[in-house]
Tab-separated table of C-alpha atoms and ligand atoms in Angstrom:
chain	number	residue	atom	x	y	z
L	58	MET	CA	-39.475	-31.048	-5.122
L	59	LYS	CA	-40.315	-34.604	-4.080
L	60	CYS	CA	-38.559	-37.122	-1.860
L	61	LYS	CA	-36.676	-39.626	-3.998
L	62	THR	CA	-37.642	-42.460	-1.661
L	63	CYS	CA	-41.364	-41.937	-0.970
L	64	GLY	CA	-42.541	-39.159	-3.307
L	65	GLU	CA	-43.747	-36.903	-0.455
L	66	LYS	CA	-42.717	-33.253	-0.303
L	67	ALA	CA	-38.923	-33.022	0.114
L	68	ALA	CA	-37.484	-31.195	3.151
L	69	VAL	CA	-33.879	-31.111	1.936
L	70	ASN	CA	-32.286	-30.912	-1.469
L	71	LEU	CA	-28.775	-32.388	-1.491
L	72	LYS	CA	-27.614	-30.876	-4.764
L	73	GLN	CA	-24.166	-32.432	-4.734
L	74	HIS	CA	-25.748	-35.897	-4.430
L	75	HIS	CA	-28.644	-35.073	-6.832
L	76	LEU	CA	-30.903	-36.214	-4.027
L	77	ALA	CA	-34.007	-34.677	-2.443
L	78	LEU	CA	-35.465	-36.265	0.693
L	79	CYS	CA	-38.380	-35.728	3.074
L	80	LYS	CA	-37.631	-35.270	6.775
L	81	PRO	CA	-38.031	-38.929	7.890
L	82	HIS	CA	-35.978	-40.236	4.968
L	83	PHE	CA	-33.248	-37.634	5.449
L	84	LEU	CA	-33.035	-38.587	9.142
L	85	GLU	CA	-32.599	-42.214	8.052
L	86	TRP	CA	-30.152	-41.412	5.272
L	87	MET	CA	-27.631	-39.604	7.525
L	88	PRO	CA	-27.044	-42.540	9.947
L	89	GLU	CA	-26.975	-44.991	7.005
L	90	GLN	CA	-24.290	-42.942	5.279
L	91	THR	CA	-22.346	-42.569	8.533
L	92	ALA	CA	-22.413	-46.354	9.028
L	93	ARG	CA	-21.116	-46.724	5.466
L	94	PHE	CA	-18.186	-44.353	6.118
L	95	ILE	CA	-17.361	-46.055	9.441
L	96	LYS	CA	-17.091	-49.352	7.588
L	97	LYS	CA	-15.338	-47.995	4.503
L	98	TYR	CA	-12.556	-46.331	6.483
L	99	ARG	CA	-12.485	-49.083	9.161
L	100	MET	CA	-13.017	-46.598	11.976
L	101	PHE	CA	-14.258	-49.003	14.675
L	102	GLY	CA	-16.206	-52.184	15.219
L	103	PRO	CA	-19.503	-52.804	17.050
L	104	ASP	CA	-17.770	-53.945	20.267
L	105	GLU	CA	-15.464	-50.985	20.665
L	106	LYS	CA	-16.020	-48.246	23.228
L	107	ILE	CA	-16.253	-44.793	21.705
L	108	LEU	CA	-15.715	-41.424	23.307
L	109	VAL	CA	-17.165	-38.455	21.401
L	110	ALA	CA	-15.664	-35.046	22.050
L	111	VAL	CA	-18.685	-32.748	22.367
L	112	SER	CA	-18.490	-28.981	22.190
L	113	GLY	CA	-22.231	-28.269	22.367
L	114	GLY	CA	-22.234	-27.391	18.646
L	115	LYS	CA	-24.334	-29.018	15.914
L	116	ASP	CA	-21.648	-31.355	14.550
L	117	SER	CA	-20.491	-33.046	17.735
L	118	LEU	CA	-24.008	-33.394	19.185
L	119	SER	CA	-25.312	-34.770	15.884
L	120	LEU	CA	-22.409	-37.222	15.755
L	121	TRP	CA	-23.232	-38.431	19.256
L	122	ASP	CA	-26.901	-38.741	18.298
L	123	ILE	CA	-26.114	-40.695	15.117
L	124	LEU	CA	-23.694	-43.126	16.805
L	125	TRP	CA	-26.209	-43.681	19.598
L	126	ARG	CA	-28.977	-44.368	17.062
L	127	LEU	CA	-26.670	-46.795	15.255
L	128	GLY	CA	-26.366	-48.732	18.536
L	129	TYR	CA	-22.719	-48.062	19.401
L	130	GLN	CA	-21.414	-47.897	22.987
L	131	VAL	CA	-20.740	-44.200	22.967
L	132	ASP	CA	-20.136	-41.701	25.767
L	133	GLY	CA	-19.394	-37.982	25.547
L	134	LEU	CA	-16.588	-35.774	26.782
L	135	TYR	CA	-17.139	-32.070	27.359
L	136	LEU	CA	-14.109	-29.876	28.042
L	137	GLY	CA	-14.836	-26.693	29.979
L	138	LEU	CA	-12.478	-24.180	28.411
L	139	GLY	CA	-13.688	-21.202	30.453
L	140	ILE	CA	-14.335	-19.008	27.415
L	141	ASP	CA	-16.765	-16.187	28.143
L	142	GLU	CA	-15.556	-13.316	25.993
L	143	GLY	CA	-18.660	-11.244	25.235
L	144	ILE	CA	-20.977	-14.261	25.482
L	145	ALA	CA	-21.100	-17.050	28.073
L	146	TYR	CA	-19.886	-19.459	25.391
L	147	SER	CA	-18.546	-22.198	27.657
L	148	ASP	CA	-21.437	-22.100	30.156
L	149	GLU	CA	-24.055	-22.265	27.428
L	150	SER	CA	-22.324	-25.022	25.445
L	151	HIS	CA	-21.886	-27.022	28.664
L	152	ARG	CA	-25.584	-26.618	29.498
L	153	LEU	CA	-26.611	-27.860	26.056
L	154	ALA	CA	-24.257	-30.850	26.160
L	155	GLU	CA	-25.660	-31.846	29.583
L	156	LYS	CA	-29.229	-31.417	28.366
L	157	PHE	CA	-28.573	-33.557	25.290
L	158	ALA	CA	-27.047	-36.358	27.390
L	159	ALA	CA	-29.840	-36.249	30.002
L	160	GLN	CA	-32.587	-36.409	27.344
L	161	ARG	CA	-31.101	-39.642	25.963
L	162	GLY	CA	-29.785	-41.143	29.204
L	163	LEU	CA	-26.186	-40.966	27.929
L	164	LYS	CA	-23.013	-40.591	29.944
L	165	LEU	CA	-21.130	-37.305	29.691
L	166	HIS	CA	-17.670	-36.830	31.207
L	167	VAL	CA	-16.932	-33.217	32.053
L	168	VAL	CA	-13.444	-31.827	32.572
L	169	ASP	CA	-13.210	-28.196	33.579
L	170	LEU	CA	-9.715	-26.906	32.835
L	171	GLU	CA	-9.780	-24.227	35.489
L	172	LYS	CA	-10.982	-26.616	38.184
L	173	THR	CA	-8.494	-29.306	37.150
L	174	TYR	CA	-5.401	-27.219	36.435
L	175	GLY	CA	-6.199	-23.835	37.933
L	176	HIS	CA	-6.295	-21.993	34.592
L	177	SER	CA	-8.898	-21.481	31.863
L	178	ILE	CA	-7.917	-21.198	28.178
L	179	PRO	CA	-8.017	-17.364	28.176
L	180	MET	CA	-5.794	-17.353	31.304
L	181	LEU	CA	-3.309	-19.818	29.798
L	182	ALA	CA	-3.255	-17.844	26.545
L	183	GLN	CA	-2.755	-14.565	28.365
L	184	GLN	CA	0.234	-15.943	30.273
L	185	THR	CA	1.910	-17.840	27.451
L	186	LEU	CA	1.176	-15.662	24.427
L	187	ARG	CA	1.322	-12.316	26.255
L	188	GLY	CA	-1.251	-10.710	24.009
L	189	HIS	CA	0.291	-11.992	20.757
L	190	GLY	CA	-2.044	-14.084	18.655
L	191	LYS	CA	-5.232	-16.000	19.311
L	192	PRO	CA	-5.561	-18.593	22.101
L	193	CYS	CA	-6.258	-21.365	19.560
L	194	SER	CA	-2.755	-22.899	19.684
L	195	VAL	CA	-2.964	-23.159	23.479
L	196	CYS	CA	-6.544	-24.430	23.248
L	197	GLY	CA	-5.638	-27.062	20.631
L	198	LEU	CA	-2.777	-28.341	22.796
L	199	ALA	CA	-5.025	-28.531	25.888
L	200	LYS	CA	-7.853	-30.248	23.991
L	201	ARG	CA	-5.557	-32.896	22.461
L	202	HIS	CA	-3.972	-33.579	25.844
L	203	GLU	CA	-7.238	-33.866	27.758
L	204	MET	CA	-9.083	-35.897	25.140
L	205	ASN	CA	-6.264	-38.418	25.022
L	206	ARG	CA	-5.950	-38.509	28.810
L	207	ILE	CA	-9.638	-39.253	29.360
L	208	ALA	CA	-9.789	-41.786	26.507
L	209	ARG	CA	-6.788	-43.633	27.959
L	210	ASP	CA	-7.722	-43.393	31.655
L	211	MET	CA	-11.346	-44.399	31.104
L	212	GLY	CA	-10.558	-47.313	28.784
L	213	TYR	CA	-12.037	-46.062	25.495
L	214	ASP	CA	-10.866	-47.677	22.258
L	215	VAL	CA	-11.428	-44.708	20.046
L	216	LEU	CA	-11.934	-40.972	20.180
L	217	ALA	CA	-14.450	-39.505	17.699
L	218	THR	CA	-14.715	-35.862	16.695
L	219	GLY	CA	-17.417	-34.065	14.721
L	220	HIS	CA	-15.268	-32.597	11.917
L	221	ASN	CA	-17.366	-32.258	8.769
L	222	LEU	CA	-16.388	-31.981	5.110
L	223	ASP	CA	-16.145	-28.184	5.228
L	224	ASP	CA	-13.725	-28.438	8.175
L	225	GLU	CA	-11.618	-31.108	6.496
L	226	ALA	CA	-11.535	-29.346	3.115
L	227	ALA	CA	-10.414	-26.100	4.803
L	228	VAL	CA	-7.627	-27.920	6.678
L	229	LEU	CA	-6.604	-29.691	3.479
L	230	PHE	CA	-6.585	-26.392	1.605
L	231	GLY	CA	-4.265	-24.878	4.239
L	232	ASN	CA	-1.993	-27.932	4.241
L	233	THR	CA	-1.838	-27.888	0.454
L	234	LEU	CA	-1.037	-24.176	0.237
L	235	SER	CA	2.103	-24.837	2.237
L	236	TRP	CA	2.597	-28.471	1.103
L	237	SER	CA	2.961	-29.501	4.731
L	238	GLN	CA	4.079	-33.065	4.217
L	239	GLU	CA	3.737	-34.031	7.855
L	240	PHE	CA	0.169	-32.719	8.140
L	241	LEU	CA	-0.901	-34.109	4.765
L	242	LEU	CA	0.362	-37.518	5.834
L	243	ARG	CA	-1.632	-37.369	9.051
L	244	GLN	CA	-4.855	-35.956	7.605
L	245	GLY	CA	-7.660	-38.442	7.008
L	246	PRO	CA	-10.785	-40.024	8.499
L	247	VAL	CA	-8.704	-42.245	10.828
L	248	LEU	CA	-5.524	-41.587	12.743
L	249	PRO	CA	-4.447	-44.991	14.082
L	250	GLU	CA	-3.537	-45.458	17.736
L	251	SER	CA	0.165	-45.403	18.533
L	252	ASP	CA	2.447	-45.333	21.563
L	253	GLY	CA	-0.212	-44.459	24.136
L	254	LEU	CA	-2.172	-42.151	21.820
L	255	ALA	CA	-5.814	-43.098	21.228
L	256	ARG	CA	-7.133	-43.821	17.729
L	257	LYS	CA	-8.938	-40.765	16.376
L	258	VAL	CA	-11.783	-40.913	13.887
L	259	LYS	CA	-13.967	-38.411	12.025
L	260	PRO	CA	-17.179	-40.204	11.006
L	261	LEU	CA	-18.770	-36.991	9.600
L	262	CYS	CA	-15.860	-36.077	7.317
L	263	ARG	CA	-17.921	-36.638	4.164
L	264	PHE	CA	-20.948	-34.573	5.168
L	265	TYR	CA	-21.269	-30.945	4.130
L	266	GLU	CA	-21.751	-28.420	6.899
L	267	LYS	CA	-25.199	-27.678	5.436
L	268	GLU	CA	-26.168	-31.337	5.820
L	269	MET	CA	-25.080	-31.300	9.459
L	270	THR	CA	-27.143	-28.172	10.146
L	271	ALA	CA	-30.166	-29.799	8.499
L	272	TYR	CA	-29.701	-32.964	10.584
L	273	ALA	CA	-29.439	-31.048	13.867
L	274	LEU	CA	-32.463	-28.868	13.097
L	275	LEU	CA	-34.686	-31.630	11.729
L	276	SER	CA	-33.897	-34.004	14.566
L	277	GLY	CA	-34.616	-31.283	17.137
L	278	ILE	CA	-31.128	-31.136	18.649
L	279	GLU	CA	-30.647	-27.970	20.666
L	280	TYR	CA	-27.128	-26.696	20.017
L	281	ILE	CA	-25.123	-23.534	20.472
L	282	TYR	CA	-25.450	-21.369	17.342
L	283	GLU	CA	-22.580	-19.047	18.176
L	284	GLU	CA	-19.058	-19.946	17.170
L	285	CYS	CA	-16.359	-19.666	19.813
L	286	PRO	CA	-15.644	-15.902	19.996
L	287	PHE	CA	-11.972	-16.602	19.211
L	288	ALA	CA	-12.907	-18.235	15.894
L	289	VAL	CA	-13.827	-14.831	14.420
L	290	GLY	CA	-11.352	-13.804	11.736
L	291	SER	CA	-9.501	-17.144	11.804
L	292	THR	CA	-7.649	-18.478	8.783
L	293	SER	CA	-9.829	-21.581	8.686
L	294	ILE	CA	-12.983	-19.444	8.363
L	295	TYR	CA	-11.302	-17.514	5.536
L	296	TYR	CA	-10.471	-20.797	3.738
L	297	LYS	CA	-14.038	-21.988	4.258
L	298	GLU	CA	-15.361	-18.814	2.624
L	299	LEU	CA	-13.032	-19.275	-0.346
L	300	LEU	CA	-14.112	-22.893	-0.765
L	301	ASN	CA	-17.783	-21.880	-0.491
L	302	LYS	CA	-17.303	-19.507	-3.418
L	303	LEU	CA	-15.847	-22.353	-5.425
L	304	GLU	CA	-18.666	-24.671	-4.355
L	305	ASN	CA	-21.286	-22.102	-5.392
L	306	ASP	CA	-19.901	-22.006	-8.920
L	307	ARG	CA	-19.146	-25.705	-9.099
L	308	PRO	CA	-21.399	-27.768	-6.803
L	309	GLY	CA	-19.522	-30.792	-5.511
L	310	ALA	CA	-16.043	-29.211	-5.880
L	311	LYS	CA	-15.355	-29.346	-2.149
L	312	MET	CA	-16.233	-33.021	-1.989
L	313	VAL	CA	-14.067	-33.832	-5.039
L	314	PHE	CA	-11.148	-31.911	-3.516
L	315	TYR	CA	-11.276	-33.968	-0.304
L	316	ILE	CA	-12.173	-37.378	-1.720
L	317	SER	CA	-9.540	-37.146	-4.481
L	318	PHE	CA	-6.963	-36.353	-1.820
L	319	LEU	CA	-7.927	-39.480	0.145
L	320	GLU	CA	-7.775	-41.578	-3.022
L	321	ALA	CA	-4.423	-40.143	-4.075
L	322	LYS	CA	-3.115	-40.852	-0.619
L	323	SER	CA	-4.294	-44.456	-0.622
L	324	ASN	CA	-2.695	-44.853	-4.068
L	325	GLY	CA	0.644	-43.849	-2.572
L	326	LEU	CA	0.948	-40.184	-3.615
L	327	PHE	CA	2.209	-39.248	-0.169
L	328	VAL	CA	4.699	-41.797	1.053
L	329	GLU	CA	5.981	-41.776	4.578
L	330	PRO	CA	9.695	-40.900	4.432
L	331	GLN	CA	12.030	-43.709	5.499
L	332	THR	CA	13.264	-41.888	8.542
L	333	VAL	CA	13.675	-43.319	11.981
L	334	ARG	CA	10.666	-42.399	14.111
L	335	PRO	CA	11.590	-40.388	17.184
L	336	VAL	CA	11.644	-42.373	20.399
L	337	LEU	CA	8.742	-41.319	22.609
L	338	ASN	CA	9.135	-41.012	26.352
L	339	ASN	CA	6.473	-40.840	29.012
L	340	CYS	CA	5.893	-37.452	30.570
L	341	PRO	CA	6.877	-37.735	34.265
L	342	ILE	CA	3.827	-35.657	35.290
L	343	CYS	CA	0.903	-36.985	33.250
L	344	GLY	CA	2.374	-40.194	31.795
L	345	GLN	CA	1.387	-39.339	28.213
L	346	PRO	CA	3.835	-39.975	25.359
L	347	THR	CA	6.057	-37.082	24.364
L	348	SER	CA	8.990	-36.627	22.013
L	349	SER	CA	10.751	-34.493	24.610
L	350	THR	CA	13.013	-36.041	27.237
L	351	GLY	CA	11.229	-34.201	30.061
L	352	GLU	CA	7.638	-33.116	30.545
L	353	CYS	CA	5.164	-32.993	27.652
L	354	SER	CA	4.352	-29.589	26.176
L	355	PHE	CA	1.010	-29.369	28.002
L	356	CYS	CA	2.508	-30.053	31.450
L	357	ARG	CA	5.389	-27.668	30.654
L	358	MET	CA	2.890	-24.947	29.806
L	359	ILE	CA	0.889	-25.482	33.029
L	360	LYS	CA	4.081	-25.456	35.108
L	361	LYS	CA	5.298	-22.249	33.485
L	362	VAL	CA	1.970	-20.472	34.023
L	363	ASP	CA	1.798	-21.737	37.635
L	364	GLN	CA	5.204	-20.170	38.298
L	365	ARG	CA	4.237	-16.905	36.640
L	366	VAL	CA	0.988	-16.385	38.473
L	367	GLN	CA	2.303	-17.383	41.895
L	368	PRO	CA	2.156	-14.400	44.237
F	669	Q46	S1	-9.428	-23.608	19.180
F	669	Q46	FE1	-9.770	-21.409	19.153
F	669	Q46	FE2	-11.605	-23.320	18.784
F	669	Q46	FE3	-10.387	-23.150	21.145
F	669	Q46	S2	-10.143	-20.948	21.288
F	669	Q46	FE4	-12.158	-21.270	20.398
F	669	Q46	S3	-11.759	-21.159	18.212
F	669	Q46	S4	-12.536	-23.401	20.811
F	669	Q46	S5	-12.275	-24.974	17.545
F	670	ZN	ZN1	-39.542	-39.673	1.934
F	671	ZN	ZN1	2.469	-34.287	30.632
C-alpha cells in the first residue's frame, strides 16, 4: 500500500478514512486533524493557557506532544494516585511523564495524593468502600477535584484530557443503555467553564485508539503499556470490546455512532430541561463549588477517612 500524499510505502492504513499514509505524513496528519477539531468545536484559542492531564499512557502523552507541536502554551499535570497493585503502575507512569516533559523542556506539575492528603487511592477506597466495588468512583472524584484545583489555582484557562474515540463511544454506549439524560447532556468534546469549574476539552475525541497507538509508537513516545490494574474487568472495557466487534464487521460504525450523537445534540435532540439550576456554594475547606451546603464530596471523604484511620 502506498502513501496517498507522496506515493512512498505506507506505514498506516486508516481504513475508516480510506487513507494510507507513510510515517512522516501520518505524523503531520494527526496534528492537522487535531487543530481542525480544536477549531470546529471551539475548544480554545492560541492565547489560552492549557493544562493537560497526563497519566503516562499513550493518549495523554500524545495529546501533550501534539498540542506542543501545534505551538500552544501547554503544561502537564500528573496525579500520583499511589496505585501499585501487582505492578508499580503509579511509579512507572510518573517516571515516563517526567521523562517526556524533560525531553521537550515542558513544565509538569505533580500532585501526589498521599503526600498532599495523607491517603493514596487504594487507601481511600479501602476506607470508604470497605471492600465493596472497585476504587474507580473514589479515583474519579479525586481526579476531578485535583485537576480543577490545579487549573484554577495556577491560572489555566482550560483543562485537556486524552480521551479518544473508543473511550467516548464506550461512555456514550453506557449512557445510551440507561438513557442517562444528565450524562448525555454533558457528554461532548467541550464542557464549558461554569461557577469556578474549569472548561474541559477532549481534542482527541475523534481519533480511534488504534490511531493514537500508531502516533505514540511512530513518534517514539515512551508510554506505559499496562492499564491501571483496577481497569481489568471494568464495564467500560466490556463496552469497548462490544463496539470493537461491531467495528470489525462494519468499519466506521464507532465513528458514526459518536459523530451522529454530536450532530443530533447540536440539532436539539437533547434539550436542557427548564429547571432551576441548583445554587452552588463554595466548600469551606478547598473553596471549590459544590451543590452541598457544607464541604464538597472530596473534602468530606478525606475528613471521614482521616477520622477513621486516626489511632
Ligand atoms: S479510575 Fe479506576 Fe482509572 Fe483510577 S482506579 Fe485506575 S482504572 S486510574 S481511568
Ligand atoms: Zn507520504
Ligand atoms: Zn472541598
